[in-house]
Short mmCIF file of C-alpha atoms and ligand atoms in Angstrom, two decimals:
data_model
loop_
_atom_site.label_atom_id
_atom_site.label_comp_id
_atom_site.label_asym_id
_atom_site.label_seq_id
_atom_site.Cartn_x
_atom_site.Cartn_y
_atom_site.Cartn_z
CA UNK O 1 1.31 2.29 -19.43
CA UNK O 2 4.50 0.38 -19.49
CA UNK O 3 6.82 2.31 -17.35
CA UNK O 4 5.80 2.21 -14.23
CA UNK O 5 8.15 3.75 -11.81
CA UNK O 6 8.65 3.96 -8.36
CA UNK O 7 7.38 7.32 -6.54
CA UNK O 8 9.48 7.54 -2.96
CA UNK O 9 8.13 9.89 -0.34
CA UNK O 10 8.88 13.73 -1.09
CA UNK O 11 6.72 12.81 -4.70
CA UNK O 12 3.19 14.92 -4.48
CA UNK O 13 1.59 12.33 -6.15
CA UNK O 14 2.04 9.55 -2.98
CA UNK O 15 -0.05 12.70 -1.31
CA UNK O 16 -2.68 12.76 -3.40
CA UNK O 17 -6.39 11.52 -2.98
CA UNK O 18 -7.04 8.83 -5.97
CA UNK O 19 -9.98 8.79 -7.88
CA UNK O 20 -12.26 5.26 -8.45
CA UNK O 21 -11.58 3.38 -11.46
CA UNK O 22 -14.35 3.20 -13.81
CA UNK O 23 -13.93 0.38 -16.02
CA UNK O 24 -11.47 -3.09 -15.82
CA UNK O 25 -9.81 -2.91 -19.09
CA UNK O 26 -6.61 -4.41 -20.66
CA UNK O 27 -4.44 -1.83 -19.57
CA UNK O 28 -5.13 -1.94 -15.93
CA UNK O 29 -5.37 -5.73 -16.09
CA UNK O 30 -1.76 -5.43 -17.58
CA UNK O 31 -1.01 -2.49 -15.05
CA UNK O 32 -2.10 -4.56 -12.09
CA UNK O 33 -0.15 -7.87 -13.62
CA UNK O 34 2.89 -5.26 -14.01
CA UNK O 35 2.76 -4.06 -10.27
CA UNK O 36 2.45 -7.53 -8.64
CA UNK O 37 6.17 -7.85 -10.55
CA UNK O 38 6.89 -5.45 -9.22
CA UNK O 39 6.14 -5.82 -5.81
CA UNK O 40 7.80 -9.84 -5.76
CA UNK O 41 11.14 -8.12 -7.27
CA UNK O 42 11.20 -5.58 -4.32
CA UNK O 43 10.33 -7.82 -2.16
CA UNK O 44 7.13 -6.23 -1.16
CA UNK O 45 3.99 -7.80 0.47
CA UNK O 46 2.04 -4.76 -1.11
CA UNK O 47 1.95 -1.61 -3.65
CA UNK O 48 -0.82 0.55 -4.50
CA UNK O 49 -1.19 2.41 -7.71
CA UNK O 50 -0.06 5.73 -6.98
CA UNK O 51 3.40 4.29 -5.89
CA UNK O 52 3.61 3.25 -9.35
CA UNK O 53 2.39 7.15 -10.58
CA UNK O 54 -1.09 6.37 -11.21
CA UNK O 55 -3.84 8.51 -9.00
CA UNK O 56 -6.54 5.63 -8.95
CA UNK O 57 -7.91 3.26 -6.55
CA UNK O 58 -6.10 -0.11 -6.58
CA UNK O 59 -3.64 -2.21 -5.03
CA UNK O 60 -1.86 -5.24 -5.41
CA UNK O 61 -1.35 -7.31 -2.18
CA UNK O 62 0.12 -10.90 -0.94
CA UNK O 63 -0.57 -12.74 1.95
CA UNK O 64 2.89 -13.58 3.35
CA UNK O 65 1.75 -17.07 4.57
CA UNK O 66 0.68 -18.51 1.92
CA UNK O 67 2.01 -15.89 -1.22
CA UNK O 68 -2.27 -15.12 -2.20
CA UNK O 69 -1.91 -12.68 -4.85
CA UNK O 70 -5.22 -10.43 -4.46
CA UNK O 71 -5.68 -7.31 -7.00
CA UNK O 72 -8.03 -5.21 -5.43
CA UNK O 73 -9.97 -2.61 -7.30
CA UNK O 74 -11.77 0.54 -5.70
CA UNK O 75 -11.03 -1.63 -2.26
CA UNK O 76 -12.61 -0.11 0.80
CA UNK O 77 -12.27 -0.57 4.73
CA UNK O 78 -15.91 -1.01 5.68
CA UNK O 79 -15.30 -2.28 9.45
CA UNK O 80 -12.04 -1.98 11.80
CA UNK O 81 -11.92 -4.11 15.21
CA UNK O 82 -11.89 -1.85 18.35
CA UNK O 83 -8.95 -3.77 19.82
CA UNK O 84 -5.50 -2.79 18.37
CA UNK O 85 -1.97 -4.17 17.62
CA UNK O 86 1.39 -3.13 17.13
CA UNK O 87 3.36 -4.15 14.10
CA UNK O 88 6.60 -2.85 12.39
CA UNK O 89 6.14 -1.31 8.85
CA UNK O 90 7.70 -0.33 5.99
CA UNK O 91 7.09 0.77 2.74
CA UNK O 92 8.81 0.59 -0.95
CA UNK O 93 8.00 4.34 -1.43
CA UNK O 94 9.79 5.06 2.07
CA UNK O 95 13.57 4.59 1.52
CA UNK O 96 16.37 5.74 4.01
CA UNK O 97 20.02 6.54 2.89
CA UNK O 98 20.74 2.74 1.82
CA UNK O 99 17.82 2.46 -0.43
CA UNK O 100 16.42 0.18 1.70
CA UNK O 101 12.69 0.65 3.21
CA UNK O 102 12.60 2.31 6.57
CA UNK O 103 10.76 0.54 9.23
CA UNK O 104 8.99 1.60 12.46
CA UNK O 105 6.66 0.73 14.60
CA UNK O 106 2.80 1.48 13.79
CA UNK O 107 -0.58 0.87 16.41
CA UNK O 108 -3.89 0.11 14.21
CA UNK O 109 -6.50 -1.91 14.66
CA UNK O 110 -5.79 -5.91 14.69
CA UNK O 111 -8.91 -6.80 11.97
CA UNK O 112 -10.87 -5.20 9.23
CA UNK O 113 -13.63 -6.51 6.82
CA UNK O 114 -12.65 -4.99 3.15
CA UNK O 115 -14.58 -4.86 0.25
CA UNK O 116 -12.87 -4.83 -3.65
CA UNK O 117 -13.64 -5.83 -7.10
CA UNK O 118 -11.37 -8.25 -8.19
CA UNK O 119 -9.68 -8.34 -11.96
CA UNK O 120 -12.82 -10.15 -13.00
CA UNK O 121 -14.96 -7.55 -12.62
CA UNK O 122 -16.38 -9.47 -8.70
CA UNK O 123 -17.51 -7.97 -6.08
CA UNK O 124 -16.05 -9.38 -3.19
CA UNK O 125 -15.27 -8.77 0.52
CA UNK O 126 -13.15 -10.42 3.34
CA UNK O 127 -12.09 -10.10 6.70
CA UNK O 128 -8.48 -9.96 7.32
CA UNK O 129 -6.54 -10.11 10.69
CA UNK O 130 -2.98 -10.04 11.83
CA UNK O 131 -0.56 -9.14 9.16
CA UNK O 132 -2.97 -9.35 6.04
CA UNK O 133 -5.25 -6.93 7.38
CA UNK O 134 -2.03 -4.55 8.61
CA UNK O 135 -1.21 -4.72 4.87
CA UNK O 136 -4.17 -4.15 3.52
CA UNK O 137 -4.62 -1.42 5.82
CA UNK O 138 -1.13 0.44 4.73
CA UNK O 139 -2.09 0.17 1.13
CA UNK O 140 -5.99 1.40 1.14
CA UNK O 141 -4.08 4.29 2.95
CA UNK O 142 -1.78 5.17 0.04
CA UNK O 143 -5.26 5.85 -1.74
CA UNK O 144 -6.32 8.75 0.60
CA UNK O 145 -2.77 10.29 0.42
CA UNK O 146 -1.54 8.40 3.68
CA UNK O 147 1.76 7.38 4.53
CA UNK O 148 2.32 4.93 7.38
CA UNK O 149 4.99 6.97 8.83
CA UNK O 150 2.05 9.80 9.54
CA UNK O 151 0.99 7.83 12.45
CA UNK O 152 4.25 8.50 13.85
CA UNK O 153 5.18 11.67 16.49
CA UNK O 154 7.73 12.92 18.61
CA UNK O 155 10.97 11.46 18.96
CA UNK O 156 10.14 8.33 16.56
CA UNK O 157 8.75 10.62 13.72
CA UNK O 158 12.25 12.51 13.71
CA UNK O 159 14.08 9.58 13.92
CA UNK O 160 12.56 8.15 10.81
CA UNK O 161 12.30 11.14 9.05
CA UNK O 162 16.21 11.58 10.01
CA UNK O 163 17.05 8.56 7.85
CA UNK O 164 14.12 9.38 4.98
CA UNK O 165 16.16 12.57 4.14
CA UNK O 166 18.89 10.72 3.66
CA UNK O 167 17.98 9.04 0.82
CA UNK O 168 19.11 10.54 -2.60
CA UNK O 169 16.37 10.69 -5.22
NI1 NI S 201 3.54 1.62 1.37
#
C-alpha cells in the first residue's frame, strides 16, 4: 500500500464506518510510518486512515507541544469530561477554494481518557486535555464516518460549506 492519497470531503469513503484491524503487520507498520509523513508535510497535527483511503481503525497523531508522535491502533474514547471547550479546527480532508484547510469553531468536551494499541502490539491508555485530547477527538471521529464540520449549524455550517464547495477536486 504505497500510494496513499488524500480523500477531501465529498469522498464516500471519509463517511464510512471503519472496521478494527486484526493483526500489526509490516504493511500497516509501513502504512502508519507513511501517514505520519504525511501528516508533518501537510502540516497536520493528525490523520486517520480513511483520509489516506483505508476503512480501518487507526490514526496517526502529534502533540503540538512537544511533536509526540503516537500511532494509535483500534483507539477508543472510553471517558469524556462533562465540562466543555471551544477550539478552532480544521482538517486536511476539508479544503476550501485555496487548497488550504477550512477552519471553524467546534464545542467538545475539554478531556478524554483513550485507549489504543500502539505499533508494538501494547495496550495502552491516556488521558488527554486541551488540544491533544481535541485532536484525538477529531481523528477517532473520522473512524465512525464523522467530520468535524458536522457539529456545525445554521449560519456557520453554510458559511463553511460555502468555501468547501469551492474547492476543485
Ligand atoms: Ni480531520
Amino acid at each position: 500500500m504505497n500510494n496513499l492519497e488524500m480523500r477531501v470531503c465529498g469522498d464516500p469513503i471519509l463517511r464510512t464506518e471503519c472496521t478494527p484491524v486484526e493483526k500489526i503487520d509490516a504493511e500497516l507498520l509501513h502504512t502508519l510510518d507513511t501517514m505520519v509523513e504525511m501528516m508533518r508535510a501537510q502540516s497536520g497535527v493528525g490523520l486517520a486512515a480513511p483520509q489516506v483511503g483505508i476503512t480501518k481503525r487507526f490514526l496517526v497523531m502529534m502533540t503540538p507541544d512537544d511533536e509526540k508522535v503516537f500511532k494509535m491502533i483500534n483507539p477508543k474514547i472510553i471517558s469524556r469530561s462533562e465540562k466543555t471547550c471551544i477550539m478552532e479546527e480544521g482538517c486536511l480532508s476539508v479544503l476550501g477554494g485555496d487548497n488550504l484547510p477550512v477552519y471553524a469553531n467546534v464545542s467538545r468536551p475539554e478531556s478524554v481518557v483513550v485507549e489504543w494499541t500502539d505499533e508494538n502490539g501494547q495496550q495502552l491508555s491516556a488521558e488527554m486535555s486541551g488540544v491533544p485530547a481535541r485532536i484525538v477527538q477529531h481523528e477517532t471521529d473520522h473512524l465512525n464516518g464523522v467530520l468535524f464540520i458536522d457539529y456545525l449549524s445554521g449560519a456557520r455550517r453554510e458559511m463553511v460549506m460555502r468555501k468547501v464547495r469551492r474547492h476543485k477536486k
